[in-house]
PDB file of C-alpha atoms in Angstrom:
ATOM      1  CA  MET Q   1     146.431 141.901  97.992  1.00 67.00           C
ATOM      2  CA  THR Q   2     145.149 144.886 100.534  1.00 80.00           C
ATOM      3  CA  ARG Q   3     142.078 144.679 102.334  1.00 84.00           C
ATOM      4  CA  GLU Q   4     140.218 147.021 100.528  1.00 81.00           C
ATOM      5  CA  GLU Q   5     141.205 145.687  96.836  1.00 73.00           C
ATOM      6  CA  GLN Q   6     139.405 142.179  99.050  1.00 78.00           C
ATOM      7  CA  ALA Q   7     136.783 144.238 100.293  1.00 77.00           C
ATOM      8  CA  ALA Q   8     135.815 146.126  96.664  1.00 73.00           C
ATOM      9  CA  LEU Q   9     136.288 142.298  94.786  1.00 67.00           C
ATOM     10  CA  ALA Q  10     134.243 140.572  97.379  1.00 71.00           C
ATOM     11  CA  GLU Q  11     131.414 143.707  96.419  1.00 72.00           C
ATOM     12  CA  LEU Q  12     131.870 143.042  92.443  1.00 65.00           C
ATOM     13  CA  GLU Q  13     131.288 139.770  93.164  1.00 67.00           C
ATOM     14  CA  ARG Q  14     128.466 140.150  95.649  1.00 66.00           C
ATOM     15  CA  ARG Q  15     127.000 142.607  92.569  1.00 66.00           C
ATOM     16  CA  HIS Q  16     127.371 140.243  89.705  1.00 61.00           C
ATOM     17  CA  LEU Q  17     125.448 137.119  91.683  1.00 58.00           C
ATOM     18  CA  THR Q  18     122.680 139.629  92.001  1.00 60.00           C
ATOM     19  CA  ARG Q  19     122.168 140.861  89.232  1.00 59.00           C
ATOM     20  CA  ARG Q  20     122.241 137.375  87.788  1.00 59.00           C
ATOM     21  CA  CYS Q  21     119.661 136.854  90.378  1.00 61.00           C
ATOM     22  CA  CYS Q  22     117.347 139.693  89.401  1.00 68.00           C
ATOM     23  CA  VAL Q  23     117.128 140.334  85.753  1.00 83.00           C
ATOM     24  CA  THR Q  24     113.828 140.594  86.203  1.00 89.00           C
ATOM     25  CA  LEU Q  25     111.800 143.004  89.026  1.00 92.00           C
ATOM     26  CA  THR Q  26     108.085 141.871  89.128  1.00 95.00           C
ATOM     27  CA  ILE Q  27     106.168 144.006  91.268  1.00 96.00           C
ATOM     28  CA  PRO Q  28     102.169 142.718  91.459  1.00 97.00           C
ATOM     29  CA  LEU Q  29     100.224 145.468  93.341  1.00 97.00           C
ATOM     30  CA  LEU Q  30      96.921 147.487  93.832  1.00 97.00           C
ATOM     31  CA  ALA Q  31      96.281 150.118  90.944  1.00 97.00           C
ATOM     32  CA  GLU Q  32      96.321 153.206  93.930  1.00 97.00           C
ATOM     33  CA  PRO Q  33      97.691 156.142  94.260  1.00 97.00           C
ATOM     34  CA  GLU Q  34      99.471 155.200  97.447  1.00 96.00           C
ATOM     35  CA  ALA Q  35     101.544 152.442  95.240  1.00 96.00           C
ATOM     36  CA  LEU Q  36     102.998 154.885  92.810  1.00 96.00           C
ATOM     37  CA  ALA Q  37     105.522 156.566  95.751  1.00 95.00           C
ATOM     38  CA  PRO Q  38     106.894 153.555  96.818  1.00 95.00           C
ATOM     39  CA  VAL Q  39     106.927 151.561  93.640  1.00 96.00           C
ATOM     40  CA  ARG Q  40     109.148 154.105  91.710  1.00 96.00           C
ATOM     41  CA  HIS Q  41     111.380 154.060  94.341  1.00 94.00           C
ATOM     42  CA  ARG Q  42     112.184 150.237  94.262  1.00 95.00           C
ATOM     43  CA  ILE Q  43     112.447 150.988  90.303  1.00 95.00           C
ATOM     44  CA  ARG Q  44     115.383 153.276  91.135  1.00 95.00           C
ATOM     45  CA  ALA Q  45     117.221 150.736  93.505  1.00 91.00           C
ATOM     46  CA  TYR Q  46     117.125 148.870  90.463  1.00 92.00           C
ATOM     47  CA  PHE Q  47     118.118 150.628  88.431  1.00 94.00           C
ATOM     48  CA  ALA Q  48     120.865 151.484  90.504  1.00 90.00           C
ATOM     49  CA  LEU Q  49     121.869 147.600  91.491  1.00 87.00           C
ATOM     50  CA  TRP Q  50     121.928 147.849  87.034  1.00 88.00           C
ATOM     51  CA  ASP Q  51     124.416 150.925  87.095  1.00 88.00           C
ATOM     52  CA  ARG Q  52     122.057 152.417  85.331  1.00 93.00           C
ATOM     53  CA  LEU Q  53     120.745 155.676  87.547  1.00 95.00           C
ATOM     54  CA  ASP Q  54     121.378 157.183  84.200  1.00 96.00           C
ATOM     55  CA  LEU Q  55     118.133 156.117  83.031  1.00 97.00           C
ATOM     56  CA  ALA Q  56     116.331 156.319  86.774  1.00 97.00           C
ATOM     57  CA  ASP Q  57     114.736 159.116  86.545  1.00 97.00           C
ATOM     58  CA  THR Q  58     113.170 158.427  82.934  1.00 97.00           C
ATOM     59  CA  ALA Q  59     111.585 154.717  84.442  1.00 97.00           C
ATOM     60  CA  GLU Q  60     110.749 156.783  87.412  1.00 97.00           C
ATOM     61  CA  LEU Q  61     108.501 158.678  85.599  1.00 95.00           C
ATOM     62  CA  CYS Q  62     106.921 155.762  82.981  1.00 96.00           C
ATOM     63  CA  VAL Q  63     106.006 153.928  85.753  1.00 97.00           C
ATOM     64  CA  SER Q  64     104.290 156.943  87.870  1.00 96.00           C
ATOM     65  CA  GLU Q  65     102.575 156.865  83.838  1.00 94.00           C
ATOM     66  CA  LEU Q  66     101.493 153.135  83.675  1.00 96.00           C
ATOM     67  CA  ILE Q  67     100.017 153.061  87.195  1.00 96.00           C
ATOM     68  CA  THR Q  68      98.390 156.992  86.706  1.00 94.00           C
ATOM     69  CA  ASN Q  69      96.601 155.374  83.532  1.00 91.00           C
ATOM     70  CA  ALA Q  70      95.598 152.323  85.445  1.00 94.00           C
ATOM     71  CA  ILE Q  71      93.938 153.856  88.389  1.00 95.00           C
ATOM     72  CA  VAL Q  72      92.754 155.994  86.256  1.00 90.00           C
ATOM     73  CA  HIS Q  73      91.509 154.315  82.956  1.00 89.00           C
ATOM     74  CA  ILE Q  74      90.601 150.814  84.577  1.00 92.00           C
ATOM     75  CA  GLY Q  75      90.199 152.009  88.410  1.00 93.00           C
ATOM     76  CA  PRO Q  76      91.283 152.259  92.121  1.00 96.00           C
ATOM     77  CA  GLY Q  77      92.249 148.774  93.325  1.00 96.00           C
ATOM     78  CA  THR Q  78      92.749 147.115  90.305  1.00 96.00           C
ATOM     79  CA  PRO Q  79      94.930 144.437  90.720  1.00 98.00           C
ATOM     80  CA  ILE Q  80      98.201 144.870  88.049  1.00 98.00           C
ATOM     81  CA  THR Q  81     101.780 143.773  88.192  1.00 98.00           C
ATOM     82  CA  LEU Q  82     104.650 146.150  86.865  1.00 98.00           C
ATOM     83  CA  HIS Q  83     107.921 144.079  85.811  1.00 97.00           C
ATOM     84  CA  ALA Q  84     110.892 145.549  84.781  1.00 96.00           C
ATOM     85  CA  SER Q  85     113.990 143.544  83.020  1.00 95.00           C
ATOM     86  CA  MET Q  86     117.352 144.323  81.517  1.00 92.00           C
ATOM     87  CA  ALA Q  87     117.152 141.026  79.660  1.00 87.00           C
ATOM     88  CA  GLY Q  88     117.458 142.552  76.137  1.00 84.00           C
ATOM     89  CA  LEU Q  89     119.084 145.125  74.370  1.00 88.00           C
ATOM     90  CA  HIS Q  90     117.415 147.754  76.034  1.00 93.00           C
ATOM     91  CA  PRO Q  91     116.065 147.968  79.690  1.00 95.00           C
ATOM     92  CA  ARG Q  92     111.975 147.007  79.722  1.00 97.00           C
ATOM     93  CA  ILE Q  93     109.024 148.801  81.514  1.00 97.00           C
ATOM     94  CA  SER Q  94     105.786 146.792  81.393  1.00 97.00           C
ATOM     95  CA  LEU Q  95     102.749 146.670  83.464  1.00 97.00           C
ATOM     96  CA  THR Q  96      99.864 144.155  82.981  1.00 97.00           C
ATOM     97  CA  ASP Q  97      96.076 144.946  83.845  1.00 96.00           C
ATOM     98  CA  PRO Q  98      93.151 142.381  83.888  1.00 96.00           C
ATOM     99  CA  ALA Q  99      91.445 144.585  81.195  1.00 92.00           C
ATOM    100  CA  ALA Q 100      92.248 143.564  78.234  1.00 88.00           C
ATOM    101  CA  HIS Q 101      89.283 145.673  76.491  1.00 84.00           C
ATOM    102  CA  ALA Q 102      90.469 148.923  77.311  1.00 80.00           C
ATOM    103  CA  PHE Q 103      92.983 149.273  74.496  1.00 75.00           C
ATOM    104  CA  PRO Q 104      95.053 152.380  75.127  1.00 73.00           C
ATOM    105  CA  THR Q 105      95.030 155.255  72.564  1.00 68.00           C
ATOM    106  CA  LEU Q 106      97.473 157.996  72.323  1.00 64.00           C
ATOM    107  CA  LEU Q 107      95.690 161.224  71.547  1.00 64.00           C
ATOM    108  CA  PRO Q 108      96.690 164.620  71.383  1.00 65.00           C
ATOM    109  CA  ALA Q 109      96.597 166.619  74.160  1.00 59.00           C
ATOM    110  CA  THR Q 110      94.999 170.046  74.379  1.00 58.00           C
ATOM    111  CA  ASP Q 111      96.753 173.100  75.653  1.00 58.00           C
ATOM    112  CA  ASP Q 112      94.832 173.640  78.762  1.00 60.00           C
ATOM    113  CA  ALA Q 113      93.835 169.539  79.085  1.00 51.00           C
ATOM    114  CA  GLU Q 114      95.191 168.514  82.765  1.00 55.00           C
ATOM    115  CA  SER Q 115      95.852 165.186  81.659  1.00 56.00           C
ATOM    116  CA  GLY Q 116      96.109 163.310  79.197  1.00 57.00           C
ATOM    117  CA  ARG Q 117      99.604 163.058  78.077  1.00 65.00           C
ATOM    118  CA  GLY Q 118     100.703 160.121  80.175  1.00 75.00           C
ATOM    119  CA  LEU Q 119     101.430 157.532  77.089  1.00 84.00           C
ATOM    120  CA  ALA Q 120     102.389 160.805  75.094  1.00 86.00           C
ATOM    121  CA  LEU Q 121     105.292 161.310  77.670  1.00 87.00           C
ATOM    122  CA  ILE Q 122     106.135 156.978  77.425  1.00 92.00           C
ATOM    123  CA  ALA Q 123     106.297 157.722  73.651  1.00 90.00           C
ATOM    124  CA  ALA Q 124     108.400 160.465  74.107  1.00 90.00           C
ATOM    125  CA  LEU Q 125     110.371 159.073  76.832  1.00 91.00           C
ATOM    126  CA  SER Q 126     111.291 155.764  75.390  1.00 94.00           C
ATOM    127  CA  HIS Q 127     112.973 154.150  72.505  1.00 94.00           C
ATOM    128  CA  GLU Q 128     110.039 152.449  71.699  1.00 95.00           C
ATOM    129  CA  TRP Q 129     106.726 151.191  73.730  1.00 94.00           C
ATOM    130  CA  GLY Q 130     103.256 149.292  72.849  1.00 94.00           C
ATOM    131  CA  VAL Q 131     100.456 147.104  73.873  1.00 94.00           C
ATOM    132  CA  ILE Q 132     100.608 143.268  73.933  1.00 94.00           C
ATOM    133  CA  GLN Q 133      96.609 142.095  74.317  1.00 93.00           C
ATOM    134  CA  ASP Q 134      95.438 138.812  74.920  1.00 93.00           C
ATOM    135  CA  PRO Q 135      92.064 137.133  75.894  1.00 94.00           C
ATOM    136  CA  THR Q 136      92.219 138.397  80.030  1.00 95.00           C
ATOM    137  CA  THR Q 137      94.680 140.857  79.751  1.00 96.00           C
ATOM    138  CA  LYS Q 138      96.835 143.614  78.090  1.00 95.00           C
ATOM    139  CA  THR Q 139     100.409 145.019  78.702  1.00 97.00           C
ATOM    140  CA  ILE Q 140     101.505 148.336  78.120  1.00 96.00           C
ATOM    141  CA  TRP Q 141     105.424 148.105  77.595  1.00 96.00           C
ATOM    142  CA  CYS Q 142     107.962 150.679  77.307  1.00 97.00           C
ATOM    143  CA  GLU Q 143     111.934 150.011  76.323  1.00 97.00           C
ATOM    144  CA  LEU Q 144     114.605 153.059  77.595  1.00 97.00           C
ATOM    145  CA  GLU Q 145     117.832 153.661  76.077  1.00 91.00           C
ATOM    146  CA  ALA Q 146     120.139 151.845  76.270  1.00 78.00           C
TER     147      ALA Q 146
END
C-alpha cells in the first residue's frame, strides 16, 4: 500500500469514527443576533462532516430563521438549544425554547411586510416541519430532503 493510500484510508477511518460520535449536534445558546454567524458556521461544518455540503446552505438558512424567530417572538437573551441530526432518513434541524405557550403559526405575509416569512421559508425549504410542545418547552423542527 502506498503512502497516499495509507493516508486516504486513515482519513476515511477518522471520518467514520467522527461521524459515529457526532450523529447529533447539540448547541446550547442564547437567542441573540450575535449567535447567528457562529452557529451557521458550526452547522455548515456539521453538514461537511457528513459529506452533505449540498444541503449546507439550506441548513444555514433554516437555522437562521429558527433563531431569528426565537429572538423576535420569545425575546433576546432567551436560552435556546439547537439540534442537528443525521440519525433518520432526512437530516433534521430543531430548536427548543422555554416558551411552550408561544405556539408558532404559519401566516401569509403581505408583499410589503418586512418580516413574517420565517416559517414560510422553513416550510418551503424543508421536506417536512412541525412543532412539539410539552408543558415547559416547545421544539420547532424541520427535516431536509435527503
